[in-house]
Short mmCIF file of C-alpha atoms in Angstrom, two decimals:
data_model
loop_
_atom_site.label_atom_id
_atom_site.label_comp_id
_atom_site.label_asym_id
_atom_site.label_seq_id
_atom_site.Cartn_x
_atom_site.Cartn_y
_atom_site.Cartn_z
CA UNK A 15 91.33 78.84 101.94
CA UNK A 16 93.48 76.84 99.64
CA UNK A 17 94.92 78.33 96.37
CA UNK A 18 92.90 79.03 93.83
CA UNK A 19 92.91 75.29 91.90
CA UNK A 20 91.24 72.72 94.13
CA UNK A 21 87.72 73.13 93.06
CA UNK A 22 86.55 69.72 90.89
CA UNK A 23 87.46 66.09 90.19
CA UNK A 24 88.05 65.77 86.89
CA UNK A 25 87.52 62.81 84.46
CA UNK A 26 88.81 64.94 81.37
CA UNK A 27 91.19 63.15 78.92
CA UNK A 28 88.68 61.73 75.76
CA UNK A 29 87.11 65.34 75.79
CA UNK A 30 90.70 66.87 75.59
CA UNK A 31 91.58 65.27 73.22
CA UNK A 32 88.52 65.90 71.49
CA UNK A 33 90.22 69.59 71.55
CA UNK A 34 90.39 71.81 68.70
CA UNK A 35 94.11 70.81 67.31
CA UNK A 36 95.32 74.99 67.81
CA UNK A 37 94.71 74.44 71.63
CA UNK A 38 97.77 72.98 73.68
CA UNK A 39 97.89 69.66 74.43
CA UNK A 40 96.61 68.67 78.17
CA UNK A 41 97.44 65.03 77.91
CA UNK A 42 100.98 65.40 78.44
CA UNK A 43 102.88 63.26 82.05
CA UNK A 44 104.56 64.64 84.48
CA UNK A 45 108.62 64.02 84.43
CA UNK A 46 111.21 64.84 87.35
CA UNK A 47 112.05 67.57 84.25
CA UNK A 48 107.82 68.94 85.24
CA UNK A 49 108.59 68.81 88.17
CA UNK A 50 112.05 70.42 88.21
CA UNK A 51 110.31 73.40 85.74
CA UNK A 52 107.40 74.65 88.68
CA UNK A 53 110.32 74.10 91.86
CA UNK A 54 110.28 77.65 93.63
CA UNK A 55 108.25 81.03 94.42
CA UNK A 56 105.21 81.11 92.30
CA UNK A 57 102.86 84.34 91.30
CA UNK A 58 99.56 84.01 91.18
CA UNK A 59 98.25 86.01 87.86
CA UNK A 60 94.68 85.43 87.10
CA UNK A 61 92.11 83.50 86.35
CA UNK A 62 89.24 82.54 84.19
CA UNK A 63 86.14 80.31 85.26
CA UNK A 64 82.60 79.73 83.95
CA UNK A 65 80.57 79.25 87.36
CA UNK A 66 79.84 83.20 89.11
CA UNK A 67 79.88 81.10 92.25
CA UNK A 68 83.69 80.06 92.16
CA UNK A 69 84.48 83.56 89.85
CA UNK A 70 83.20 85.31 93.17
CA UNK A 71 84.64 83.42 95.33
CA UNK A 72 88.09 83.69 93.69
CA UNK A 73 88.11 87.29 92.91
CA UNK A 74 88.30 87.38 96.77
CA UNK A 75 91.24 87.13 95.78
CA UNK A 76 93.70 90.06 95.97
CA UNK A 77 96.63 88.89 95.68
CA UNK A 78 98.99 85.55 96.43
CA UNK A 79 102.86 84.28 96.20
CA UNK A 80 104.02 80.81 96.80
CA UNK A 81 106.37 78.08 96.51
CA UNK A 82 107.22 75.23 95.58
CA UNK A 83 108.67 72.04 96.63
CA UNK A 84 109.38 68.75 94.87
CA UNK A 85 109.72 64.99 96.27
CA UNK A 86 109.97 62.57 93.15
CA UNK A 87 110.16 59.62 95.21
CA UNK A 88 106.93 60.20 97.47
CA UNK A 89 105.54 61.89 94.31
CA UNK A 90 104.35 65.37 95.91
CA UNK A 91 104.56 68.41 96.01
CA UNK A 92 104.97 70.61 98.97
CA UNK A 93 103.49 74.23 99.17
CA UNK A 94 103.92 77.30 101.07
CA UNK A 95 101.46 79.93 100.34
CA UNK A 96 100.63 83.84 100.92
CA UNK A 97 97.73 84.83 100.24
CA UNK A 98 96.51 88.47 100.84
CA UNK A 99 92.26 88.11 100.75
CA UNK A 100 90.08 91.47 102.08
CA UNK A 101 92.65 92.66 103.19
CA UNK A 102 94.11 90.48 105.51
CA UNK A 103 97.28 87.96 105.12
CA UNK A 104 96.42 84.19 105.13
CA UNK A 105 98.49 81.77 105.71
CA UNK A 106 99.13 78.27 103.96
CA UNK A 107 100.67 74.64 104.73
CA UNK A 108 100.02 72.07 102.64
CA UNK A 109 101.06 69.34 100.36
CA UNK A 110 99.82 68.07 96.17
CA UNK A 111 99.39 64.44 95.48
CA UNK A 112 101.33 64.43 91.99
CA UNK A 113 99.17 61.85 89.17
CA UNK A 114 102.05 61.93 86.37
CA UNK A 115 100.28 59.79 83.65
CA UNK A 116 97.67 62.03 83.21
CA UNK A 117 99.44 64.73 83.74
CA UNK A 118 97.19 65.97 87.24
CA UNK A 119 97.84 67.78 90.64
CA UNK A 120 95.47 67.17 93.31
CA UNK A 121 94.64 67.96 97.00
CA UNK A 122 92.54 68.33 100.06
CA UNK A 123 90.77 70.87 100.69
CA UNK A 124 87.71 70.56 103.30
CA UNK A 125 88.77 66.95 102.68
CA UNK A 126 88.00 66.31 99.80
CA UNK A 127 89.75 65.46 96.87
CA UNK A 128 90.60 67.78 93.62
CA UNK A 129 92.85 67.67 90.76
CA UNK A 130 93.81 69.99 88.27
CA UNK A 131 95.60 69.30 84.83
CA UNK A 132 99.21 71.10 84.62
CA UNK A 133 99.78 73.27 81.51
CA UNK A 134 103.70 73.81 80.85
CA UNK A 135 105.09 76.14 77.98
CA UNK A 136 107.96 76.27 75.90
CA UNK A 137 108.32 79.47 78.77
CA UNK A 138 109.61 78.02 81.83
CA UNK A 139 108.42 80.76 83.61
CA UNK A 140 105.06 80.72 83.27
CA UNK A 141 102.41 77.59 84.65
CA UNK A 142 98.35 77.26 84.33
CA UNK A 143 95.82 74.45 85.28
CA UNK A 144 93.16 73.48 84.24
CA UNK A 145 89.95 72.30 85.39
CA UNK A 146 87.07 70.13 84.01
CA UNK A 147 86.69 71.56 80.45
CA UNK A 148 83.88 68.78 79.69
CA UNK A 149 82.33 70.64 82.47
CA UNK A 150 80.53 74.02 80.63
CA UNK A 151 79.36 75.38 84.22
CA UNK A 152 82.56 74.70 86.28
CA UNK A 153 85.40 74.71 83.40
CA UNK A 154 88.44 77.02 84.48
CA UNK A 155 91.98 77.97 84.26
CA UNK A 156 94.53 80.06 86.40
CA UNK A 157 97.47 81.34 85.40
CA UNK A 158 100.80 81.13 87.41
CA UNK A 159 104.36 83.26 86.60
CA UNK A 160 107.48 83.40 88.54
CA UNK A 161 107.15 87.27 88.65
CA UNK A 162 104.29 89.41 89.97
CA UNK A 163 103.36 91.09 86.37
CA UNK A 164 103.95 89.15 83.15
CA UNK A 165 104.31 90.45 79.51
CA UNK A 166 102.35 90.96 76.79
CA UNK A 167 103.39 87.87 75.15
CA UNK A 168 102.47 85.93 77.49
CA UNK A 169 99.53 87.18 78.86
CA UNK A 170 98.52 86.48 75.35
CA UNK A 171 99.11 82.52 75.88
CA UNK A 172 96.72 83.06 79.32
CA UNK A 173 94.10 84.73 76.77
CA UNK A 174 94.54 81.70 73.60
CA UNK A 175 94.40 78.51 76.69
CA UNK A 176 90.94 80.18 78.03
CA UNK A 177 89.72 80.83 74.40
CA UNK A 178 91.30 77.72 72.98
CA UNK A 179 88.51 76.16 75.96
CA UNK A 180 84.74 77.96 75.29
CA UNK A 181 85.42 81.04 77.48
CA UNK A 182 85.95 84.65 77.17
CA UNK A 183 88.44 86.76 78.06
CA UNK A 184 86.21 88.57 80.46
CA UNK A 185 85.52 85.98 82.48
CA UNK A 186 89.27 86.55 82.93
CA UNK A 187 89.72 87.67 87.23
CA UNK A 188 93.24 89.76 87.77
CA UNK A 189 94.92 90.46 90.31
CA UNK A 190 96.62 93.35 92.03
CA UNK A 191 100.34 92.80 93.37
CA UNK A 192 100.47 95.82 94.79
CA UNK A 193 97.51 94.88 97.51
CA UNK A 194 99.33 92.50 98.93
CA UNK A 195 99.55 92.46 102.77
CA UNK A 196 102.04 89.24 103.30
CA UNK A 197 105.16 90.72 102.98
CA UNK A 198 105.67 91.37 107.01
CA UNK A 199 104.59 88.38 107.32
CA UNK A 200 106.75 86.36 104.43
CA UNK A 201 110.14 88.37 105.81
CA UNK A 202 109.44 86.85 109.05
CA UNK A 203 109.62 83.55 108.02
CA UNK A 204 112.65 84.09 105.87
CA UNK A 205 114.71 85.62 108.83
CA UNK A 206 113.64 82.54 111.28
CA UNK A 207 114.43 80.30 108.60
CA UNK A 208 117.92 81.73 107.86
CA UNK A 209 118.15 81.27 111.71
CA UNK A 210 117.50 77.48 111.68
CA UNK A 211 114.36 77.73 113.93
CA UNK A 212 112.09 76.20 111.03
CA UNK A 213 114.84 73.28 109.75
CA UNK A 214 112.24 70.65 108.57
CA UNK A 215 110.80 73.50 105.74
CA UNK A 216 112.52 73.85 102.75
CA UNK A 217 114.77 76.14 102.15
CA UNK A 218 113.33 79.48 99.49
CA UNK A 219 113.35 78.37 95.77
CA UNK A 220 113.74 80.72 93.64
CA UNK A 221 113.84 81.42 89.32
#
């Protein structure tokens, strides 16, 4: 199961530009500096989806953390993900394609390409991904941070983005890092890398 950002292909710029001026700017191109900012270890904190089906699907995630490694020349982000789903650790490695000009990241799930808009703020320790705001039934946001527990100010920023897209805070689903079951597997992988058993894998990044 892929990270809860691979949900729907976007056709977005005209409608995004029509959003309220108080909303976050969704149309910022991705630069090498942007990629540097999101490289390293991240935690899945919360999400908001309008679709009850998607909300039920993402609710299966009890916790998740992942590592991102950017390759500027290939415009790819390599990802290692550790998710706890139904009290089981699920490990997945994949990559995302970078569309620099329209500010999106895309990946394949079950043979279909899905995209999300990368949203960065002045706070480098958080970011969000937005999904089709023009699709009132399937719009959504996912919220990530470099720590499993965010500050009230960081959560406030996410709440503002949810409201900006026309959703309600009651539509937010939160994860619980205390339910993480991937600690032992992550430790095992970390020890294998230190011993050089997986030399092709990028070294651990961090914030």
